[in-house]
Short mmCIF file of N, CA and C and ligand atoms in Angstrom, two decimals:
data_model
loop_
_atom_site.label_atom_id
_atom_site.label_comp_id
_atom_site.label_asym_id
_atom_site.label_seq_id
_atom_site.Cartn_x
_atom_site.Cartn_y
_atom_site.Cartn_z
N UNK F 160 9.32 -5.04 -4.66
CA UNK F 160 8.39 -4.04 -4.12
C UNK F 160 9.18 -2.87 -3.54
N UNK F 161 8.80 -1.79 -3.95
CA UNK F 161 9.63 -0.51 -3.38
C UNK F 161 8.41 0.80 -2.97
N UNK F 162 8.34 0.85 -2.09
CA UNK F 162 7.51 1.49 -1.33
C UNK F 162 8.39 3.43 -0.69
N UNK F 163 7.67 4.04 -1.29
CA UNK F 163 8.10 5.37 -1.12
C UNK F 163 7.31 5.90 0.56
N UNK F 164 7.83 6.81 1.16
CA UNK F 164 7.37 7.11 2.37
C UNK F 164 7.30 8.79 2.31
N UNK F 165 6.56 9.21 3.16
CA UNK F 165 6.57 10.31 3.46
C UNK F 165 5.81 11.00 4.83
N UNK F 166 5.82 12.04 5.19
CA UNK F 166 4.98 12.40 6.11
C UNK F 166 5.32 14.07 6.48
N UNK F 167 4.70 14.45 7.85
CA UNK F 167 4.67 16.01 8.49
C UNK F 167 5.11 15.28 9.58
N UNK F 168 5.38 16.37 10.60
CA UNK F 168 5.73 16.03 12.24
C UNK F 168 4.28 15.45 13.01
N UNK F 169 3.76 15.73 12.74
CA UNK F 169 2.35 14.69 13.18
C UNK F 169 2.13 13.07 12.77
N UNK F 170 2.86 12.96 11.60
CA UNK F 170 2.76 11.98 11.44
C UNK F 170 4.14 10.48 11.45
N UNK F 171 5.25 11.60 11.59
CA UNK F 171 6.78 11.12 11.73
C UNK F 171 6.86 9.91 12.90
N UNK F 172 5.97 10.02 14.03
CA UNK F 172 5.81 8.90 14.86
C UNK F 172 5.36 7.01 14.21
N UNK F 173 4.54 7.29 13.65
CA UNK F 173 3.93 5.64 12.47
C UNK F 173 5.14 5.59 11.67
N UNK F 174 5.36 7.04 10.90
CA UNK F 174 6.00 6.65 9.58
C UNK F 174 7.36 5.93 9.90
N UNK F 175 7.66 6.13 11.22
CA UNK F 175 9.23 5.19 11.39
C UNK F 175 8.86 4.04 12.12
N UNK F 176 7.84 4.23 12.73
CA UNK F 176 7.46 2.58 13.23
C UNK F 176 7.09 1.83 11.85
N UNK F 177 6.60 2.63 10.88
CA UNK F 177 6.90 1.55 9.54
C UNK F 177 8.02 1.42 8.90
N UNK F 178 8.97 2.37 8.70
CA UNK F 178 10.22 2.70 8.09
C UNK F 178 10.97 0.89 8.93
N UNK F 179 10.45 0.62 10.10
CA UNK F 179 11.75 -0.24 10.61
C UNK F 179 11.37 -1.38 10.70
N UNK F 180 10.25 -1.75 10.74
CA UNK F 180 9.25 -2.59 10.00
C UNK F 180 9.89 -3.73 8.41
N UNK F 181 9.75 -1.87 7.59
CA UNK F 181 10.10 -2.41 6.32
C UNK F 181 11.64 -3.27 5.99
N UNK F 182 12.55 -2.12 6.98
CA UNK F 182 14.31 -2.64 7.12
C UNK F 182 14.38 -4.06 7.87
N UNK F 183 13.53 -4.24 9.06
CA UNK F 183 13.43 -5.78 9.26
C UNK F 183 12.89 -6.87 8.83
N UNK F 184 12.26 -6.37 7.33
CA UNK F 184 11.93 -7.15 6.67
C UNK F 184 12.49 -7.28 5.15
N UNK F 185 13.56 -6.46 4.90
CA UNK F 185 14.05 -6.35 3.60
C UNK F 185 13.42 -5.41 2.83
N UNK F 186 12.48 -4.82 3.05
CA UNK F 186 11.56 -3.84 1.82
C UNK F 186 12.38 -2.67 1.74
N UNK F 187 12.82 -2.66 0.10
CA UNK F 187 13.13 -1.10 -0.06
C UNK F 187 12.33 -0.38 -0.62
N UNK F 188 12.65 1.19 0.22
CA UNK F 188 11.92 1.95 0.39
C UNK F 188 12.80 3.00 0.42
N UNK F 189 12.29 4.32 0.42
CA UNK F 189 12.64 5.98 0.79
C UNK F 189 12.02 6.61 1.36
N UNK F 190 12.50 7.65 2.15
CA UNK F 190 11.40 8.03 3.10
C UNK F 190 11.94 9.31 2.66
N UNK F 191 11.16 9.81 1.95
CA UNK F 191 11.30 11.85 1.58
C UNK F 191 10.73 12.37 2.56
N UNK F 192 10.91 12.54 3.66
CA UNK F 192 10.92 13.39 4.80
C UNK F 192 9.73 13.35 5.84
N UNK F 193 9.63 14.62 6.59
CA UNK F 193 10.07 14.95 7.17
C UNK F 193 11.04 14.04 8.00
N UNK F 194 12.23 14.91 8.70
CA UNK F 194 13.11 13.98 9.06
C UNK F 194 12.97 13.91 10.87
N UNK F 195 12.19 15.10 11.19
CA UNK F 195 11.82 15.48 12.30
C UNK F 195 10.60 15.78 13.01
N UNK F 196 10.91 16.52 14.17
CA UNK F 196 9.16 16.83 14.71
C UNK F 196 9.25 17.98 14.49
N UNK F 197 10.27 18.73 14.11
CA UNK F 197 9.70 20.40 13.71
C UNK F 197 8.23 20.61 13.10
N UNK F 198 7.66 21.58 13.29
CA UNK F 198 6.63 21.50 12.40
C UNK F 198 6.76 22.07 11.06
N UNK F 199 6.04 21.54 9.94
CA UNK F 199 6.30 21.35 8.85
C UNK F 199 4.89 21.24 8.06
N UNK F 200 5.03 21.31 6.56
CA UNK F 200 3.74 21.20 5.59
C UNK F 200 3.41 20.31 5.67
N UNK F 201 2.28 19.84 5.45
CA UNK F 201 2.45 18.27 5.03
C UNK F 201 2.16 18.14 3.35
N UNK F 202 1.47 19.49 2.41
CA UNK F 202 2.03 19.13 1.57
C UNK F 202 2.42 18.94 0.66
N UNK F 203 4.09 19.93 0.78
CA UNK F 203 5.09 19.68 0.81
C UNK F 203 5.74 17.85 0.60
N UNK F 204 5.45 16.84 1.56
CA UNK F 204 5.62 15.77 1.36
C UNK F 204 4.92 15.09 0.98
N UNK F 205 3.60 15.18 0.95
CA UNK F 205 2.45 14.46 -0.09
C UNK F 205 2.99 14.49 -1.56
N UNK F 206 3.39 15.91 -1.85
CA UNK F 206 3.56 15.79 -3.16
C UNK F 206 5.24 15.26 -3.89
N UNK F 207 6.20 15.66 -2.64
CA UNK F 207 7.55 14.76 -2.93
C UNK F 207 7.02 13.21 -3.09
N UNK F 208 6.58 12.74 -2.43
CA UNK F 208 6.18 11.49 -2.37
C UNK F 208 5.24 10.66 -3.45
N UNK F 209 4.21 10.98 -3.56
CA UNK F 209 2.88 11.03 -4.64
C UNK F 209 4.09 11.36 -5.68
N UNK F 210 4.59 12.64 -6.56
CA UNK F 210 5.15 12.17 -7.47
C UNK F 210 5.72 11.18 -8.15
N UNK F 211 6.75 10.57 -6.61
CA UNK F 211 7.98 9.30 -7.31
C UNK F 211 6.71 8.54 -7.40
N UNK F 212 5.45 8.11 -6.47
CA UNK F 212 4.66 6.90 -7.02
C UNK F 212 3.57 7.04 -8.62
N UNK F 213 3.35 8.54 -8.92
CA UNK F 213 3.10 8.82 -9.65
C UNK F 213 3.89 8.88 -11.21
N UNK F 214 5.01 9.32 -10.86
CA UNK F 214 5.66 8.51 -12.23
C UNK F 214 6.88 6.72 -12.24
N UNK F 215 6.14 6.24 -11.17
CA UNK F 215 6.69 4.80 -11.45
C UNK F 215 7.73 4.34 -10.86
N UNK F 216 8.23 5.48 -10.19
CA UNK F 216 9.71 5.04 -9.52
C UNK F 216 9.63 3.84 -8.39
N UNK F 217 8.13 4.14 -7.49
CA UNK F 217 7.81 3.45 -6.58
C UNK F 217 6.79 2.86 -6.74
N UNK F 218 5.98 1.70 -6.23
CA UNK F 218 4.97 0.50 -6.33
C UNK F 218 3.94 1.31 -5.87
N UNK F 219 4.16 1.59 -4.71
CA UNK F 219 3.46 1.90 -3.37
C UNK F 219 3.53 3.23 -2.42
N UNK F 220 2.91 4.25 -2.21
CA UNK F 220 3.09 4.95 -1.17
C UNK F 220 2.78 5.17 0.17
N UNK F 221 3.79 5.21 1.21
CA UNK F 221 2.98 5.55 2.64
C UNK F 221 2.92 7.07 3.29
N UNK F 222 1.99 7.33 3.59
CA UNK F 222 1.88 8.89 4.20
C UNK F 222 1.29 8.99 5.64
N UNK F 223 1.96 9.97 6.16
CA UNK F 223 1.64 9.97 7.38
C UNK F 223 1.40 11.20 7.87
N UNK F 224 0.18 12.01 8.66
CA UNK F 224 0.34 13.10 9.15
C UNK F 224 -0.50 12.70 10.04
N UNK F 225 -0.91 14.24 11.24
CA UNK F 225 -1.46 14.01 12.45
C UNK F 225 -3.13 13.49 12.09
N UNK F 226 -3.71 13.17 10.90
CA UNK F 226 -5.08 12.55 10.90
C UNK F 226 -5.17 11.83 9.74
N UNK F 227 -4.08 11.78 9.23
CA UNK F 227 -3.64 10.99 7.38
C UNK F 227 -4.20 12.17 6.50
N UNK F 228 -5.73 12.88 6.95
CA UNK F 228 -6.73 13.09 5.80
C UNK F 228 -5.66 14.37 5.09
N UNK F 229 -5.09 15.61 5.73
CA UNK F 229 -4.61 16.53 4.97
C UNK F 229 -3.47 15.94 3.54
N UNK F 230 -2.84 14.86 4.02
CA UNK F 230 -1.52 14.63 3.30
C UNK F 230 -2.46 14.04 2.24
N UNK F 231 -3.64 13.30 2.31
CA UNK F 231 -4.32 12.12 1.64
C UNK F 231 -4.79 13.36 0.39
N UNK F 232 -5.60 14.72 1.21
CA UNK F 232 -6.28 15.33 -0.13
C UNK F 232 -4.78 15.89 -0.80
N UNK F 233 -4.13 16.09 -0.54
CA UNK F 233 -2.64 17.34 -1.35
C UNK F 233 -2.18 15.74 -2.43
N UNK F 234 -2.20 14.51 -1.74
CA UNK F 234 -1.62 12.86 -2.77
C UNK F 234 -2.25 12.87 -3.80
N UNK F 235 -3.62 13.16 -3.05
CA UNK F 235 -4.94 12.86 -4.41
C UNK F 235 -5.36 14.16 -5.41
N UNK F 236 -4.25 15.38 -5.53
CA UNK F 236 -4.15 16.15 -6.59
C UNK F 236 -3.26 15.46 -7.34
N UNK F 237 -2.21 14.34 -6.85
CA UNK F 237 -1.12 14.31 -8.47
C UNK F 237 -1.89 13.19 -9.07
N UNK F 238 -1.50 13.68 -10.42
CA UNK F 238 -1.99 12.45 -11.18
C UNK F 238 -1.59 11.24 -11.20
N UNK F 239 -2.89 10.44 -11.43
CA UNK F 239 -2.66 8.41 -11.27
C UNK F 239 -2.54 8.47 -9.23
N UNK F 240 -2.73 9.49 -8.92
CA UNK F 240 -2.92 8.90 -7.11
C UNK F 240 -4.39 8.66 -6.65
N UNK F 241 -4.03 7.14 -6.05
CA UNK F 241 -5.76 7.21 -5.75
C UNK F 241 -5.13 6.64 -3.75
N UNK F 242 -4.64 7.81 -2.86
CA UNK F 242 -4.66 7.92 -1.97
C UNK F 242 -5.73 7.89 -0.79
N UNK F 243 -5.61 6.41 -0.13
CA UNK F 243 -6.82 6.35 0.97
C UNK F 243 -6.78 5.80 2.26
N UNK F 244 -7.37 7.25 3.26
CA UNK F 244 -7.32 6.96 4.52
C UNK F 244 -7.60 6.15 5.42
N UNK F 245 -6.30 5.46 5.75
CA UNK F 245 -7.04 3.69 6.81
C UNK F 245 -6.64 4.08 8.14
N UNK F 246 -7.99 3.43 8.64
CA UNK F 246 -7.48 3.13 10.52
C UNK F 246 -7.70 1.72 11.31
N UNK F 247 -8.40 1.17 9.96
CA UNK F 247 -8.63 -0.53 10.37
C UNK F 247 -8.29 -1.01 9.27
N UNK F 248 -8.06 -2.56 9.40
CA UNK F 248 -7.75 -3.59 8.78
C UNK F 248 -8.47 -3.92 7.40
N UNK F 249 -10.05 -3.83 7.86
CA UNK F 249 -10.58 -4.22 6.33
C UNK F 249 -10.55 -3.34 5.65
N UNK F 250 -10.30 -1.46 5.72
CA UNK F 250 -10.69 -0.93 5.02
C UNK F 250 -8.63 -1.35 4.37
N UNK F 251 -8.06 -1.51 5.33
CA UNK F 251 -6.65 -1.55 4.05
C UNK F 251 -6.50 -2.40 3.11
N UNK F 252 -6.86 -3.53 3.57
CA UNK F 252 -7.45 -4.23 2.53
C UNK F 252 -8.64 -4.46 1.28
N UNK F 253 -9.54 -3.96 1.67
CA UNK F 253 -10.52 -3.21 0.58
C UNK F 253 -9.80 -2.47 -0.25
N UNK F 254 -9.13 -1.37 -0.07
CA UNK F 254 -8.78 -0.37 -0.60
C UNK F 254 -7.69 -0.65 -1.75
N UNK F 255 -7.15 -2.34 -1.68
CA UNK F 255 -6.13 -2.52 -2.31
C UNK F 255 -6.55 -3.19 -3.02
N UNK F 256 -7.72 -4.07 -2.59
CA UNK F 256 -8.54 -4.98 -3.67
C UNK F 256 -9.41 -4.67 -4.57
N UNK F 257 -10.36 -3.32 -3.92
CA UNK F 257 -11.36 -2.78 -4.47
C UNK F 257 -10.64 -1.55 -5.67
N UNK F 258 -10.35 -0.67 -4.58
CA UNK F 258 -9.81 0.37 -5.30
C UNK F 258 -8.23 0.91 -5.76
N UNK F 259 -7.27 -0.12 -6.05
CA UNK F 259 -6.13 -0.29 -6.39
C UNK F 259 -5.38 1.03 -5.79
N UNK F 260 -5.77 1.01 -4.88
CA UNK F 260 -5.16 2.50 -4.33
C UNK F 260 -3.35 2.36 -4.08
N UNK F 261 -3.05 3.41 -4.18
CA UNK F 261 -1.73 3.53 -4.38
C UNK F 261 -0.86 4.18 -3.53
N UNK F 262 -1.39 4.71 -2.40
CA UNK F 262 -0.81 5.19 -1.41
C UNK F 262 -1.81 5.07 -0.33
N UNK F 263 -1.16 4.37 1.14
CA UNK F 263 -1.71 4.48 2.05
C UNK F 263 -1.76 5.53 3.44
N UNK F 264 -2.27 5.95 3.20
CA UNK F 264 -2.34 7.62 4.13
C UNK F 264 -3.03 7.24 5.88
N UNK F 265 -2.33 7.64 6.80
CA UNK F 265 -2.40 7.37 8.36
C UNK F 265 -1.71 8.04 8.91
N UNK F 266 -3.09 8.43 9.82
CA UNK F 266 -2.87 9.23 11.23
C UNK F 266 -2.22 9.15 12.51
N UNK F 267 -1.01 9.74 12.48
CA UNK F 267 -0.32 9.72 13.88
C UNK F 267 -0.88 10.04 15.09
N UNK F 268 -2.28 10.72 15.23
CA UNK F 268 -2.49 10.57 16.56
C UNK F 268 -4.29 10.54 16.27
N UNK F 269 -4.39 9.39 14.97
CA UNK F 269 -5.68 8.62 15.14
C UNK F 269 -5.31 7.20 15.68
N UNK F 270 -4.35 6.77 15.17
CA UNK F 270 -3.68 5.19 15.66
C UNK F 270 -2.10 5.14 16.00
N UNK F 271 -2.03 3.85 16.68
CA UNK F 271 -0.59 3.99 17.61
C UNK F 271 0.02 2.82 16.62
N UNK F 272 1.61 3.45 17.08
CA UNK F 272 2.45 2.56 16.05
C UNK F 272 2.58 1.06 15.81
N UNK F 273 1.80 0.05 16.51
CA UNK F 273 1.40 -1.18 16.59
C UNK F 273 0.06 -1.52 14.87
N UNK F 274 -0.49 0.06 14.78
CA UNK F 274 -1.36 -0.71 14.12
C UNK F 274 -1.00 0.03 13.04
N UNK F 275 -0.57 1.19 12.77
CA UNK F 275 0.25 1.16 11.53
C UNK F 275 1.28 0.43 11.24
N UNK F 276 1.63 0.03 11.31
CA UNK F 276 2.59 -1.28 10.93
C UNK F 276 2.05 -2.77 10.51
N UNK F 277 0.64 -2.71 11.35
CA UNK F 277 -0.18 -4.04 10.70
C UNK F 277 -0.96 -3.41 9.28
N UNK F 278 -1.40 -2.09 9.66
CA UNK F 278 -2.30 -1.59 8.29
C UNK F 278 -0.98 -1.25 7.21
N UNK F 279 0.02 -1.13 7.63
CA UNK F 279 1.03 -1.48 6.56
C UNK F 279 1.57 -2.51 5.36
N UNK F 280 1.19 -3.22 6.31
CA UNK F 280 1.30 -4.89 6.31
C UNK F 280 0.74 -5.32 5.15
N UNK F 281 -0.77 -4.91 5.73
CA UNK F 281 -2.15 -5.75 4.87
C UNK F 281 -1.97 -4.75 3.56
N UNK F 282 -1.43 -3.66 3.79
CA UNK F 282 -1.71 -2.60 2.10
C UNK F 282 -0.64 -3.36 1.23
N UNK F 283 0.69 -3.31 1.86
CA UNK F 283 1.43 -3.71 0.86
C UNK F 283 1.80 -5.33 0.64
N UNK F 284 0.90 -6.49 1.50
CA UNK F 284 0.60 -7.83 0.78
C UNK F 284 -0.92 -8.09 -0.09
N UNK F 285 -1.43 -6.57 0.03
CA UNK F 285 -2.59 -7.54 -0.44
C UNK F 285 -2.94 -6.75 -2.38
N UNK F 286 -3.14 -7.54 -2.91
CA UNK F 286 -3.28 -7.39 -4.79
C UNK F 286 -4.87 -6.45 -4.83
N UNK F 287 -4.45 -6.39 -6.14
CA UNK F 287 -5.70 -5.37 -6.82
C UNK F 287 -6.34 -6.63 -7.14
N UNK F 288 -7.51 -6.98 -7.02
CA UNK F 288 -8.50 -7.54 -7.58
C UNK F 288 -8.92 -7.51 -8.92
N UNK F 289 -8.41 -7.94 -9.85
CA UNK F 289 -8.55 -7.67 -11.25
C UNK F 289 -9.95 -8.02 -11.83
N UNK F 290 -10.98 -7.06 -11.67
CA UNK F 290 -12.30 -7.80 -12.11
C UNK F 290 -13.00 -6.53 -12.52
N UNK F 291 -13.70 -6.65 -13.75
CA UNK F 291 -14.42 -6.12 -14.90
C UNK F 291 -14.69 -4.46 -13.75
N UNK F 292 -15.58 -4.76 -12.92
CA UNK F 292 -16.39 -3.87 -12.31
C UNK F 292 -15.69 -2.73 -11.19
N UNK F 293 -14.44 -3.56 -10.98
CA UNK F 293 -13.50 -2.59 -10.61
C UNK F 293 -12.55 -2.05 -11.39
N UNK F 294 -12.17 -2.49 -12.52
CA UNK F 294 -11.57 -1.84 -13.96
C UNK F 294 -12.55 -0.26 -13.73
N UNK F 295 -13.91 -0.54 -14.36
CA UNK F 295 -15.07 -0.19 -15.08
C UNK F 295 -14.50 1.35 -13.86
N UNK F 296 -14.55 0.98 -12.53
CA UNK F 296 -14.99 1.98 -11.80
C UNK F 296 -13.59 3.02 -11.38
N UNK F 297 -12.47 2.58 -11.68
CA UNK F 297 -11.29 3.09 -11.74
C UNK F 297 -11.26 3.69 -13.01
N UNK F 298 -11.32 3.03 -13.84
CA UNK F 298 -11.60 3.97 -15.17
C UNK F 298 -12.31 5.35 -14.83
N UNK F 299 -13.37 4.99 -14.54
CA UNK F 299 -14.22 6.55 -13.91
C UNK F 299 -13.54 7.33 -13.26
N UNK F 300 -12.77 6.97 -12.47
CA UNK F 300 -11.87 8.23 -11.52
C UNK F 300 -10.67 8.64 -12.05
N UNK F 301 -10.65 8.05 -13.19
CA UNK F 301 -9.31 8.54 -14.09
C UNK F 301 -9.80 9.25 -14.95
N UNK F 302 -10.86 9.08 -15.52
CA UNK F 302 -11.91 10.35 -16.17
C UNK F 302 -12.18 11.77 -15.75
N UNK F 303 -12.69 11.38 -14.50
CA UNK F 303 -12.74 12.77 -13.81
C UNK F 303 -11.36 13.36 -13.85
N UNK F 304 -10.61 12.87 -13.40
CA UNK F 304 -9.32 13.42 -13.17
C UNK F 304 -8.98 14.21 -14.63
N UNK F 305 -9.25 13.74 -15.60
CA UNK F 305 -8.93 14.18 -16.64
C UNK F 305 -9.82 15.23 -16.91
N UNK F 306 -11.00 15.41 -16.98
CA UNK F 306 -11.92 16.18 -17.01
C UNK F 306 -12.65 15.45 -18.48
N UNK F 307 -12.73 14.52 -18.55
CA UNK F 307 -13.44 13.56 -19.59
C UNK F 307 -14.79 12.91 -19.38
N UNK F 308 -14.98 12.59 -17.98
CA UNK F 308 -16.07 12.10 -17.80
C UNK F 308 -17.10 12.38 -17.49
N UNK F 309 -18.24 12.05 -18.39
CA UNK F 309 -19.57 12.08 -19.01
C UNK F 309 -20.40 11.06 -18.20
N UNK F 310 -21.65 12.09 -17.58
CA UNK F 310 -22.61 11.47 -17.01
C UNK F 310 -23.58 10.10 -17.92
C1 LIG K 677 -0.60 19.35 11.72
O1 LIG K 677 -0.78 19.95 12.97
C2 LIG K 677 -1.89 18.68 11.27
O2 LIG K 677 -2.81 19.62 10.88
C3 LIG K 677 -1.59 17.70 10.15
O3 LIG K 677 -0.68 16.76 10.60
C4 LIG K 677 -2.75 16.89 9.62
O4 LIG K 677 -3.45 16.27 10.66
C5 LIG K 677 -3.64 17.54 8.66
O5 LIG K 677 -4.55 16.91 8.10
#
């Protein structure tokens, strides 16, 4: 499992309470920036990031800015990103079962570094649910994306 990282200065607080997380647990990972609290795009690192998971380099993405949502819409322009904003437990898990989402996007000053690190947790142990109706409905958002899909 290789998990790509990224974030803005809003969100640089989670993203290293997960960054050390991952190192005390063996997970490699990269963290394409920001390296600081300067202020900064966020994105700028949505899309360093979203790329490597977008062409395969990485499993998994984490993003971090001051509410997740800005970095989440700039993830969910590259293609194959289905980037989604968690602040509790079931939705990180839903999101991995339901909607095979591929980057997990969180807010540095919606939640404190205790629970990004658990909503970390649950994104990158828990599987895509392989079943007809969630195929069916991922298919659809890969349609749109393409500009293919028909009502
Ligand atoms: C930066 O101040 C802030 O706007 C950004 O981190 C993020 O919350 C945007 O969605």
């Amino acid at each position: 499992m290789k998990i790509a990282l990224g974030s803005d200065h809003g969100g640089i607080n989670i993203k290293n309470a997960v960054i050390k997380y991952l190192e005390e647990n063996n997970i490699e990972y990269k963290d394409f920036g920001c390296y600081d609290d300067s202020s900064v795009d966020y994105p700028v690192y949505a899309y360093k990031t979203a790329k490597e998971v977008s062409d395969g380099n990485y499993d998994l993405g984490i993003l971090c800015c001051g509410t997740g949502i800005g970095i989440s819409m700039a993830a969910n322009k590259v293609k194959g990103i289905r980037a989604a904003v968690v602040s509790d437990e079931f939705s990180a898990e839903m999101t991995r079962r339901h909607n095979n989402a591929n980057i997990l996007c969180m807010g540095g000053r919606v939640i404190d570094e205790e629970q990004a690190i658990k909503l970390a947790k649950i994104f990158i142990n828990t599987p895509f649910d392989v079943e007809e109706r969630h195929l069916k409905r991922l298919k659809m958002i890969d349609e749109i994306e393409k500009g293919t899909f028909v009502l």
